[in-house]
Amino acid sequence: MNDPLERYAFDLRKSTAPPNHIGVGSLFGVTSPLHGTVMGVIGCFSPPYAAGELLLSVRLEADDRLIDDAGSLGKDDCGLLPAAIVWRPDRIVRRGTYHWRREGKTLSFSVVSELVPLSGAAGFVLVIRARNRSGRAVPLRIVPRLDPGRVRKVPLGEWNFVPPSGGRLPTSRGDGIWESEAVRILLRHEGLAFHPDHGEEAVCRLAVVLTDAGADAESDVAEPSLAEREDETTVRWRQRIRQAEERVPRLESDIPGLEDYYRRSLISGLICLWEHPLFKIQPLPSVSGMDGGGINSYPWDAAGYAGQVLTMLLGADKSMEYLRFMEEGGIDRHISFAPDGTGDKPFAYSYSLWSFVHFAWSTFCQHGADREWFSVLRRVLEVDERRLSRHGDLLDYGEQHHLLEMRGSGYEHVVCSPNAERAWCYERLGELAAFFGMEGAAGWKERADRIREAIREELWDESAGWFHSVYPDGHRELVYSIQAYDALRMGACTPEMAKALLSHLQDGKFLGPYGVSSVSAEDELHYELNDPDWSGGGSFAGEGPILAQTLWETGHPDLAWDVLKRHLWMGSHLPYFPQEHYCDRPMTPAHKRANNISGLAGVQAILFGMAGMRPQLDGSLLAFPRPPAEGRVTLIGYTFRGHRIDAHMEPGYCRIDRDGSCIYEGAPKRIRVV
């Protein structure tokens, strides 16, 4: 496929995503097709404008007959019938059919619509192509109807996790213009009336544009034309994909489903990199956005789960810009950041500081370290040391809303994770200090060792083979949360502890046929089905791939592949990865966000887990490929410090090429690549 957009096209007939999760974005705004229709559109979000109730419906008038497009499920003449729907990064393409014979006349049309969100303005273009199949010339008219619903102009600092709602009902001013005290909505068209002969196609373009109230209406119908505006989005998306494919290696494999999974994982990240001139940074790594919610940045999702791949996608300069964005926004005070950098909620999520350090470390290893950031990282980490109460060398991270937001008590206060992440951060500070020739490097390492020892001494229950949570009053509780495996990844576990933890990675416990469960089904106190995110029955989008990456990194490749391959269905059944999904069936909860940037963790697990790429602070690169036992996997074009690396893996065999020349071939082992 020469067109990069076609490589990421997805036939939505195969989708198991809820209808309200299907949308399309321009990296500037998002909109959605009205489910069950061929031409209907619902909602438009493009900061600062929010029009979630907006409804554009279209019908056809042909031969004095009205052809509705209402998604009717009845019999008889139900109007236009949906026949196909394809998602592309830049548009959603729907095809419908109408074919009825009455009173000796056949009336037959094929209708194709293309819904394209605008790239330089708030709104969308709807392209309608109606091909006459009636065997004769037929008069045809396109009849649009716009119901703007309530609309709002929302300050950039107020865009957070929930889609903006409410607002005022605008008043019609005639001539396709509606206006409230803050927002004007304009409906424009290019071609509504046609008289196509048999086989001929009528092409109509409709546009809905949102601006400030009182803006010049004529400015929105001046050049460029609607076709040119449509092309702007396509050009922008092609540039985004080409840049991404230059920075992230291509995967080829004969393992069923793996290529699709990798491709959908990558696009899950790309649709979250918003380019908007009003935003404080461009691109903004938003947490979500496809349904109008999550057009803000959560450090844990972006910098934490997907940090290693995100710094590759952003490049060195933009990665440093994102670090500065989080620091200036108050990484130690806020859970997330709005597009203008405003921090949300007056407390820090317990995983935010680790996420910040993780992204900095990933950037330093991939692109090169910057000495000035050492003092920033040290200052940020010391914030928790001052504000949180202590339990010996461990910190008390407080109640649910600071941690996993589980829907029952248990994983609170003194817990293994994020205390284990805290130890990892101090160890990284020690490595940075040694790299820059600073004094005190050994002291940071000793601090990390004390925290890990305290986790083992204070929280581990040898008889249960699991970690306790400890409350201030001394109450201790076992929660079989998947977060315990983060303690394994962060180096807090002895081999005996690791063996005990891994014994729970079984079907019917943490493992399901379609993923992993955030809480083991064996935990009758905490396991539940209504919140897969962190309470069971499924997991957050990034959690399964990160568990697989952890298992590869800690020397359990067979189990790592067993975990990851349970997620491959997502590449075949979802256009992009949601906030969370179930593990016992290939579905996602409709009441949660439609997409999440942590979907990039699938690419990350394969590149840094299976292929074992290990960028080092000193500019060297190690690799330890761990091929699965059931097929061939090739990663082509990993760029690192001016070198191009290709990794070829088969059962019991690997080959590493650097800049086109083979530097190792044979049994998989640790290799110095650069």
XYZ file of C-alpha atoms in Angstrom:
674
model
C 0.000 0.000 0.000
C 1.671 3.210 -1.167
C -0.856 5.439 0.594
C 0.085 5.362 4.303
C -3.530 6.067 5.243
C -4.660 2.813 3.651
C -2.211 0.845 5.799
C -4.174 1.954 8.843
C -7.670 1.655 7.345
C -10.014 -0.596 9.324
C -13.225 -2.297 8.228
C -15.647 -1.473 11.038
C -17.843 -4.440 10.149
C -15.283 -6.439 12.167
C -15.334 -4.058 15.118
C -16.492 -5.061 18.591
C -16.129 -1.471 19.833
C -19.342 0.130 21.133
C -20.894 2.543 18.593
C -20.213 5.528 20.858
C -16.480 4.729 20.684
C -16.265 5.289 16.934
C -15.009 8.708 15.897
C -12.426 10.329 13.652
C -9.939 13.097 14.387
C -7.875 15.583 12.425
C -5.306 16.193 15.218
C -7.260 19.479 15.579
C -10.825 18.278 16.235
C -13.011 15.158 16.360
C -16.451 14.150 15.168
C -18.455 10.930 14.877
C -20.780 9.157 12.448
C -24.350 8.684 13.629
C -24.612 4.944 14.243
C -26.738 3.043 11.758
C -26.835 5.820 9.170
C -24.936 6.361 5.938
C -24.643 10.142 6.138
C -25.593 11.237 9.675
C -23.062 13.008 11.933
C -23.200 13.494 15.691
C -21.041 15.742 17.829
C -18.009 17.908 17.203
C -15.246 18.829 19.643
C -12.415 21.158 18.696
C -11.081 23.262 21.568
C -12.315 25.735 22.540
C -15.634 24.652 20.960
C -17.769 21.816 22.323
C -20.904 20.718 20.465
C -21.530 17.186 21.683
C -25.251 17.307 20.868
C -24.820 18.585 17.317
C -26.717 16.425 14.833
C -26.461 16.636 11.055
C -28.982 14.439 9.257
C -29.329 14.102 5.496
C -32.049 12.692 3.272
C -32.443 12.283 -0.469
C -35.339 13.371 -2.641
C -35.530 11.476 -5.945
C -38.442 11.189 -8.386
C -40.621 13.001 -5.823
C -39.875 10.199 -3.396
C -38.333 10.858 0.029
C -35.436 8.576 0.955
C -34.673 8.794 4.664
C -31.326 7.957 6.251
C -32.515 7.208 9.749
C -31.031 3.796 10.490
C -34.458 2.156 10.381
C -34.559 -1.482 11.444
C -38.014 -2.155 10.054
C -39.204 -3.756 6.807
C -40.811 -2.319 3.674
C -39.243 0.922 2.427
C -36.894 1.805 5.266
C -34.890 4.352 3.332
C -31.166 4.223 2.831
C -29.606 1.006 4.174
C -26.027 0.923 5.546
C -23.811 -1.567 3.697
C -20.204 -0.813 4.714
C -18.179 1.432 6.995
C -14.403 1.909 6.992
C -12.328 3.924 9.465
C -9.222 5.736 8.281
C -7.112 8.116 10.354
C -8.366 11.082 8.306
C -11.982 10.069 7.592
C -14.796 7.571 7.998
C -16.177 6.172 4.756
C -19.705 4.721 4.721
C -21.560 3.052 1.878
C -25.302 2.555 1.633
C -27.842 1.235 -0.829
C -31.392 2.093 -1.823
C -33.194 -0.216 -4.291
C -36.993 -0.275 -4.637
C -39.366 -0.893 -7.550
C -42.839 0.602 -7.417
C -45.486 1.286 -10.041
C -43.272 -0.137 -12.739
C -40.289 2.103 -11.920
C -37.028 1.170 -10.243
C -35.385 3.751 -8.018
C -31.867 2.676 -7.112
C -28.899 4.582 -5.703
C -25.528 3.707 -4.217
C -24.508 6.349 -1.683
C -21.012 6.820 -0.293
C -20.246 9.401 2.379
C -16.881 10.517 3.702
C -16.780 12.258 7.081
C -13.622 14.382 7.369
C -12.863 16.517 10.457
C -11.286 19.865 9.575
C -7.613 20.420 10.219
C -7.381 24.213 10.308
C -10.784 25.094 11.724
C -13.355 23.657 14.114
C -15.809 21.506 12.208
C -16.066 18.876 9.509
C -16.766 18.232 5.849
C -19.236 15.553 4.758
C -18.712 14.391 1.179
C -21.709 12.604 -0.381
C -21.453 10.650 -3.628
C -24.739 9.282 -4.960
C -24.555 7.018 -8.031
C -27.752 6.507 -10.012
C -28.514 2.824 -10.746
C -32.145 3.330 -11.791
C -31.700 2.616 -15.491
C -32.812 6.154 -16.399
C -32.098 9.779 -15.551
C -33.533 10.778 -12.165
C -33.820 14.212 -10.520
C -31.983 14.101 -7.179
C -31.773 16.544 -4.326
C -29.615 16.387 -1.170
C -31.532 17.751 1.836
C -29.417 18.411 4.953
C -30.860 19.266 8.356
C -28.708 20.598 11.183
C -29.766 20.516 14.820
C -26.894 22.282 16.662
C -28.003 21.233 20.159
C -26.386 22.996 23.092
C -22.953 24.439 22.372
C -20.199 25.895 24.547
C -16.976 27.780 24.199
C -14.837 26.085 26.834
C -11.601 27.746 28.043
C -8.572 25.597 27.233
C -7.791 25.188 30.924
C -11.127 23.431 31.506
C -10.715 20.583 29.020
C -10.215 17.456 31.097
C -11.110 13.790 31.159
C -14.885 14.109 30.718
C -16.278 15.457 27.425
C -17.569 19.015 27.923
C -21.375 19.088 28.017
C -24.141 21.618 28.469
C -24.111 25.125 27.057
C -26.746 27.203 25.305
C -29.090 26.435 22.430
C -28.118 28.750 19.576
C -30.726 30.696 17.671
C -31.158 30.333 13.938
C -30.289 33.473 12.011
C -31.259 31.931 8.661
C -29.031 31.160 5.695
C -27.437 28.220 7.505
C -26.265 30.202 10.536
C -26.989 29.516 14.217
C -25.557 31.622 17.008
C -25.437 31.718 20.796
C -23.790 34.441 22.871
C -20.418 32.688 22.474
C -20.479 30.341 19.475
C -21.601 30.579 15.872
C -22.328 27.454 13.805
C -22.333 27.642 10.048
C -23.732 25.055 7.597
C -22.434 25.438 4.062
C -22.739 23.287 0.955
C -21.363 22.814 -2.540
C -24.047 21.291 -4.759
C -27.477 20.097 -3.629
C -29.535 19.564 -6.822
C -28.607 17.116 -9.608
C -30.110 15.191 -12.519
C -27.770 12.203 -12.984
C -28.248 9.762 -15.830
C -27.949 6.023 -15.242
C -24.438 5.252 -13.974
C -23.604 8.889 -13.271
C -22.511 10.120 -9.856
C -23.672 13.269 -8.080
C -21.142 14.775 -5.638
C -22.187 17.069 -2.793
C -20.042 18.553 -0.022
C -21.501 19.835 3.232
C -19.489 21.627 5.897
C -20.252 22.505 9.506
C -17.907 25.118 10.979
C -17.789 26.489 14.548
C -16.404 29.959 15.276
C -16.790 32.714 17.815
C -20.146 34.446 17.817
C -20.172 37.544 15.681
C -17.484 36.362 13.284
C -17.827 37.253 9.634
C -20.031 34.581 8.083
C -18.607 35.175 4.645
C -15.074 34.405 5.825
C -16.032 30.746 6.153
C -17.118 30.358 2.544
C -14.071 32.040 1.052
C -11.094 30.092 -0.236
C -10.073 27.390 0.321
C -12.951 25.378 -1.097
C -14.511 22.523 0.855
C -12.571 20.026 -1.268
C -9.332 21.826 -0.384
C -10.248 21.810 3.290
C -10.892 18.096 3.057
C -7.454 17.620 1.501
C -5.759 19.582 4.313
C -6.707 16.890 6.805
C -5.505 14.109 4.527
C -2.163 15.834 3.879
C -1.657 16.445 7.573
C -2.342 12.816 8.446
C -0.023 11.509 5.734
C 2.762 13.669 7.131
C 2.092 12.427 10.668
C 2.171 8.767 9.635
C 5.284 9.086 7.474
C 7.130 10.789 10.305
C 6.029 8.094 12.761
C 7.096 5.287 10.437
C 10.525 6.889 10.107
C 10.917 6.908 13.897
C 9.293 3.609 14.890
C 10.365 0.339 13.217
C 8.097 -1.607 10.897
C 7.063 -5.097 11.997
C 6.713 -8.095 9.698
C 5.565 -11.473 10.982
C 3.896 -14.692 9.918
C 2.279 -15.028 13.363
C -1.469 -14.528 12.767
C -2.666 -11.193 14.097
C 0.677 -9.795 15.265
C 1.156 -7.283 12.430
C -2.399 -5.992 12.832
C -1.947 -5.665 16.582
C 1.312 -3.728 16.187
C -0.207 -1.402 13.573
C -3.315 -0.655 15.649
C -1.155 -0.089 18.720
C 0.839 2.532 16.843
C -2.211 4.339 15.477
C -3.654 4.366 19.021
C -0.815 6.688 19.953
C -0.829 8.798 16.818
C -4.484 9.807 17.168
C -3.600 11.207 20.612
C -0.881 13.595 19.410
C -2.969 16.729 18.937
C -1.652 19.599 16.804
C -3.487 22.831 17.651
C -2.043 26.346 17.463
C -3.778 27.373 20.703
C -2.258 24.523 22.735
C 0.799 25.227 24.870
C 2.825 22.519 23.140
C 2.455 20.829 19.770
C 1.911 18.004 19.637
C 0.114 17.563 22.926
C 0.197 13.899 24.031
C -3.449 13.767 25.052
C -4.764 10.844 27.029
C -7.675 10.281 24.690
C -9.879 12.600 22.658
C -11.807 10.486 20.173
C -15.119 11.034 21.973
C -14.341 14.582 23.081
C -13.106 13.470 26.499
C -9.487 13.271 27.510
C -8.183 16.137 25.365
C -5.663 16.660 28.154
C -2.457 14.937 29.205
C -2.165 12.368 31.992
C 1.500 11.673 32.856
C 0.845 8.081 33.960
C -0.790 7.149 30.650
C 1.530 8.989 28.267
C 4.889 9.382 30.007
C 4.538 6.259 32.148
C 3.018 3.429 30.159
C 4.128 4.598 26.715
C 7.164 6.713 27.593
C 9.789 4.707 25.682
C 7.876 4.789 22.389
C 6.518 8.296 22.925
C 9.999 9.805 23.137
C 10.806 8.111 19.812
C 7.679 9.541 18.194
C 8.260 13.044 19.548
C 11.995 13.207 18.880
C 14.595 14.800 21.158
C 13.449 18.443 21.098
C 9.721 17.753 21.468
C 10.378 15.235 24.248
C 12.245 17.893 26.206
C 9.361 20.279 25.514
C 6.887 17.769 26.959
C 9.058 17.353 30.062
C 9.078 21.137 30.525
C 5.299 21.226 29.971
C 4.775 18.744 32.827
C 7.256 20.488 35.132
C 5.824 23.972 34.572
C 2.269 22.667 34.907
C 3.031 21.226 38.357
C 3.818 17.527 37.978
C 4.131 17.368 41.779
C 0.749 19.043 42.367
C -1.691 17.911 39.679
C -3.094 14.702 38.243
C -3.236 15.928 34.614
C -2.737 18.973 32.398
C -5.167 20.811 30.139
C -4.126 21.931 26.643
C -2.939 25.311 27.953
C -0.813 23.633 30.640
C -3.253 24.219 33.497
C -3.046 21.498 36.145
C -6.224 19.621 37.075
C -7.171 18.845 40.693
C -5.061 20.055 43.610
C -3.235 16.809 44.335
C -0.704 14.616 42.619
C -1.495 11.121 41.476
C 0.835 8.696 43.197
C 2.264 7.490 39.887
C 2.839 10.944 38.359
C 6.341 11.537 39.681
C 7.557 8.114 38.569
C 6.017 8.750 35.147
C 7.897 12.055 34.877
C 11.216 10.435 35.800
C 10.508 7.467 33.521
C 9.905 9.725 30.535
C 13.023 11.753 31.311
C 15.095 8.563 31.603
C 13.642 7.157 28.373
C 14.459 10.426 26.602
C 18.001 10.517 27.989
C 18.709 6.930 26.911
C 17.162 7.322 23.459
C 18.414 10.798 22.567
C 21.077 11.838 25.087
C 21.132 13.159 28.665
C 20.953 16.798 29.748
C 22.732 17.657 33.005
C 20.368 20.532 33.865
C 17.505 18.071 34.397
C 19.224 16.291 37.296
C 18.270 18.988 39.801
C 14.704 19.062 38.453
C 14.270 15.305 38.902
C 15.785 15.415 42.377
C 13.520 18.293 43.436
C 10.393 16.586 42.089
C 11.135 13.318 43.881
C 11.755 15.055 47.187
C 8.234 16.530 47.149
C 6.628 13.229 48.145
C 9.307 12.672 50.783
C 8.215 15.913 52.472
C 4.449 15.782 52.132
C 3.626 12.094 52.699
C 3.734 10.281 56.030
C 6.334 7.583 56.458
C 6.337 3.949 57.428
C 10.048 3.444 57.989
C 11.659 3.713 54.557
C 8.289 3.416 52.823
C 5.781 6.163 52.064
C 2.058 6.173 52.768
C 0.378 7.186 49.493
C -3.039 7.773 50.978
C -6.467 6.613 49.892
C -8.039 5.390 46.670
C -8.186 8.646 44.718
C -4.389 8.946 44.987
C -3.811 5.381 43.803
C -5.791 2.951 41.621
C -9.293 4.296 42.279
C -10.529 0.779 43.015
C -14.163 0.553 44.106
C -13.491 -1.179 47.372
C -11.029 -0.682 50.215
C -7.706 -2.451 50.264
C -5.052 -1.125 47.875
C -4.308 1.982 49.915
C -1.690 3.689 52.065
C 1.612 1.755 52.261
C 1.675 -0.406 49.132
C 4.367 -2.178 47.110
C 3.701 -0.011 44.072
C 4.422 2.930 43.773
C 7.014 2.475 46.534
C 8.883 0.150 44.161
C 8.754 2.807 41.407
C 10.164 5.271 43.948
C 13.170 2.990 44.482
C 13.644 2.733 40.707
C 13.676 6.537 40.450
C 16.376 6.911 43.091
C 18.494 4.285 41.372
C 18.190 6.279 38.127
C 19.284 9.424 39.987
C 22.350 7.537 41.141
C 23.158 6.484 37.581
C 22.707 10.044 36.339
C 24.936 11.402 39.095
C 27.649 8.905 38.215
C 27.290 9.672 34.496
C 27.722 13.407 35.092
C 30.568 12.892 37.575
C 28.607 14.278 40.524
C 29.182 13.441 44.159
C 26.735 11.259 46.044
C 25.926 8.748 43.328
C 26.321 5.815 45.711
C 23.955 7.452 48.203
C 21.055 7.432 45.760
C 21.651 3.763 45.024
C 21.744 2.967 48.754
C 18.452 4.796 49.219
C 16.877 2.682 46.497
C 18.208 -0.495 48.104
C 16.730 0.471 51.497
C 13.287 1.014 49.965
C 13.385 -2.346 48.187
C 14.503 -4.080 51.352
C 11.662 -2.437 53.274
C 9.158 -3.654 50.677
C 10.439 -7.188 51.169
C 10.548 -6.925 54.952
C 7.398 -4.917 55.673
C 4.938 -5.852 52.917
C 5.714 -9.360 51.709
C 3.649 -12.229 53.112
C 5.610 -15.397 52.480
C 2.728 -17.725 53.309
C 0.417 -15.964 50.842
C 3.144 -15.319 48.274
C 1.875 -11.770 47.883
C 2.192 -8.207 49.161
C 0.214 -6.629 51.977
C -1.154 -3.122 51.997
C -0.627 -1.513 55.408
C -2.959 1.124 56.874
C -1.884 3.768 59.441
C -3.770 1.926 62.198
C -1.849 -1.276 61.435
C -4.604 -2.981 59.438
C -3.094 -5.221 56.758
C -4.864 -6.413 53.650
C -3.991 -8.626 50.699
C -5.153 -7.282 47.340
C -4.343 -9.459 44.359
C -3.772 -6.439 42.121
C -1.753 -6.580 38.926
C 0.294 -3.676 40.322
C 2.327 -6.217 42.275
C 4.081 -7.072 39.013
C 5.390 -3.517 38.873
C 7.370 -4.345 42.011
C 8.888 -7.222 40.031
C 9.754 -4.893 37.146
C 11.292 -2.312 39.480
C 13.679 -4.825 41.052
C 12.024 -5.201 44.459
C 11.588 -8.996 44.352
C 13.903 -11.859 45.205
C 13.821 -14.917 42.902
C 11.598 -16.682 45.431
C 9.167 -13.765 45.511
C 9.126 -13.618 41.719
C 8.301 -17.323 41.544
C 5.401 -16.857 43.962
C 4.026 -13.866 42.027
C 4.272 -15.653 38.693
C 2.358 -18.647 40.023
C -0.780 -16.473 39.953
C -0.491 -15.796 36.217
C -2.922 -18.561 35.372
C -6.187 -18.891 33.501
C -9.079 -18.135 35.801
C -6.903 -15.945 38.024
C -5.098 -13.032 36.372
C -5.343 -14.440 32.858
C -8.367 -14.563 30.589
C -8.580 -15.706 26.975
C -8.613 -12.073 25.764
C -6.205 -10.361 28.126
C -5.397 -9.930 31.790
C -7.480 -8.944 34.786
C -6.453 -5.980 36.905
C -7.500 -7.957 39.986
C -7.255 -11.721 40.120
C -10.565 -13.570 40.058
C -9.299 -15.530 43.076
C -9.625 -12.338 45.174
C -13.251 -12.488 46.349
C -12.918 -9.298 48.405
C -11.893 -7.008 45.559
C -12.665 -8.637 42.196
C -15.694 -7.152 40.385
C -16.930 -6.857 36.812
C -18.231 -3.299 36.414
C -14.851 -1.549 36.490
C -12.318 -3.540 34.449
C -9.910 -0.597 34.648
C -8.503 -1.489 38.091
C -11.019 -3.738 39.848
C -11.189 -6.884 37.725
C -12.730 -8.551 34.716
C -10.303 -6.799 32.391
C -7.690 -4.091 32.542
C -6.478 -0.664 31.540
C -5.296 -0.566 27.917
C -1.585 -0.420 28.703
C -1.517 -2.941 31.527
C -1.415 -6.222 29.579
C 1.431 -5.185 27.232
C 3.419 -3.740 30.143
C 3.019 -7.007 32.029
C 4.376 -8.807 28.957
C 7.275 -6.362 28.713
C 7.998 -6.905 32.409
C 8.110 -10.664 31.906
C 10.497 -10.336 28.945
C 12.720 -7.943 30.881
C 12.858 -10.228 33.928
C 13.688 -13.388 31.980
C 10.327 -15.128 31.466
C 9.903 -14.987 27.661
C 7.444 -17.878 27.263
C 5.077 -16.415 29.824
C 5.551 -12.947 28.302
C 4.423 -14.183 24.897
C 1.516 -16.074 26.455
C 0.329 -12.798 28.003
C 0.807 -10.640 24.917
C -0.799 -13.003 22.403
C -4.035 -12.951 24.405
C -4.339 -9.318 23.260
C -3.863 -9.907 19.534
C -7.645 -9.968 18.957
C -7.582 -6.213 19.507
C -5.735 -5.680 16.237
C -8.473 -7.508 14.337
C -11.519 -6.075 16.084
C -10.721 -2.499 17.143
C -9.681 0.490 15.010
C -7.738 1.878 17.993
C -7.344 0.743 21.574
C -9.802 1.959 24.261
C -9.198 3.060 27.824
C -9.850 -0.492 28.975
C -11.180 -3.818 27.764
C -12.526 -7.065 29.131
C -10.381 -10.185 29.389
C -13.082 -12.866 29.236
C -14.639 -11.684 25.962
C -13.365 -9.554 23.073
C -15.246 -6.408 24.027
C -14.784 -2.997 25.607
C -17.020 -1.162 28.121
C -19.144 1.494 26.445
C -19.174 3.786 29.489
C -15.432 4.439 29.412
C -13.224 6.504 27.101
C -13.067 5.448 23.475
C -9.278 5.480 23.146
C -6.121 5.861 25.204
C -2.528 6.796 24.429
C -1.302 3.865 26.550
C -2.357 1.679 23.617
C 1.200 2.436 22.411
C 2.408 -0.020 25.053
C 1.839 -2.837 22.551
C 4.546 -1.456 20.255
C 6.728 -0.850 23.286
C 6.383 -4.416 24.588
C 7.435 -5.864 21.243
C 10.337 -3.485 20.634
C 11.804 -3.290 24.139
C 10.501 -6.614 25.435
C 10.443 -9.244 22.698
C 13.241 -7.674 20.626
C 14.985 -6.693 23.852
C 16.321 -3.295 22.752
C 18.094 -1.632 25.698
C 19.207 1.970 25.030
C 21.864 2.993 27.543
C 22.619 6.339 29.138
C 26.140 6.382 27.679
C 24.849 6.159 24.100
C 25.388 2.440 23.656
C 22.666 -0.027 22.725
C 22.231 -3.556 24.006
C 19.746 -6.104 22.706
C 18.501 -9.476 23.920
C 15.951 -10.815 21.413
C 13.544 -13.410 22.835
C 11.618 -14.811 19.843
C 8.338 -16.610 20.475
C 8.299 -20.330 19.765
C 5.706 -20.183 17.026
C 6.810 -17.971 14.147
C 8.967 -15.322 12.539
C 9.151 -11.695 13.707
C 11.197 -8.956 12.032
C 11.562 -5.362 13.180
C 12.942 -3.098 10.476
C 14.322 0.378 10.997
C 14.864 1.045 14.707
C 16.844 4.295 14.624
C 19.266 4.956 17.467
C 21.907 7.674 17.701
C 22.372 7.847 13.929
C 22.233 4.073 13.357
C 19.550 1.897 11.800
C 18.951 -1.444 13.527
C 16.999 -4.422 12.133
C 16.155 -7.447 14.280
C 15.157 -10.804 12.731
C 13.790 -13.443 15.123
C 12.724 -17.062 14.761
C 12.472 -19.837 17.347
C 15.981 -20.388 18.721
C 17.548 -17.891 16.303
C 18.109 -14.166 15.803
C 20.040 -11.883 13.488
C 20.878 -8.260 14.224
C 21.794 -5.879 11.389
C 23.322 -2.469 11.985
C 23.295 0.006 9.108
C 22.657 -2.823 6.660
C 25.430 -5.149 7.866
C 24.969 -8.244 10.009
C 26.693 -7.876 13.376
C 25.322 -11.031 15.004
C 23.617 -14.222 13.868
C 22.880 -17.273 15.963
C 21.194 -18.307 19.191
C 19.518 -15.436 21.045
C 21.762 -13.820 23.635
C 22.650 -10.397 24.982
C 24.377 -8.405 22.244
C 26.108 -5.028 22.203
C 24.633 -3.478 19.077
C 26.081 0.051 19.278
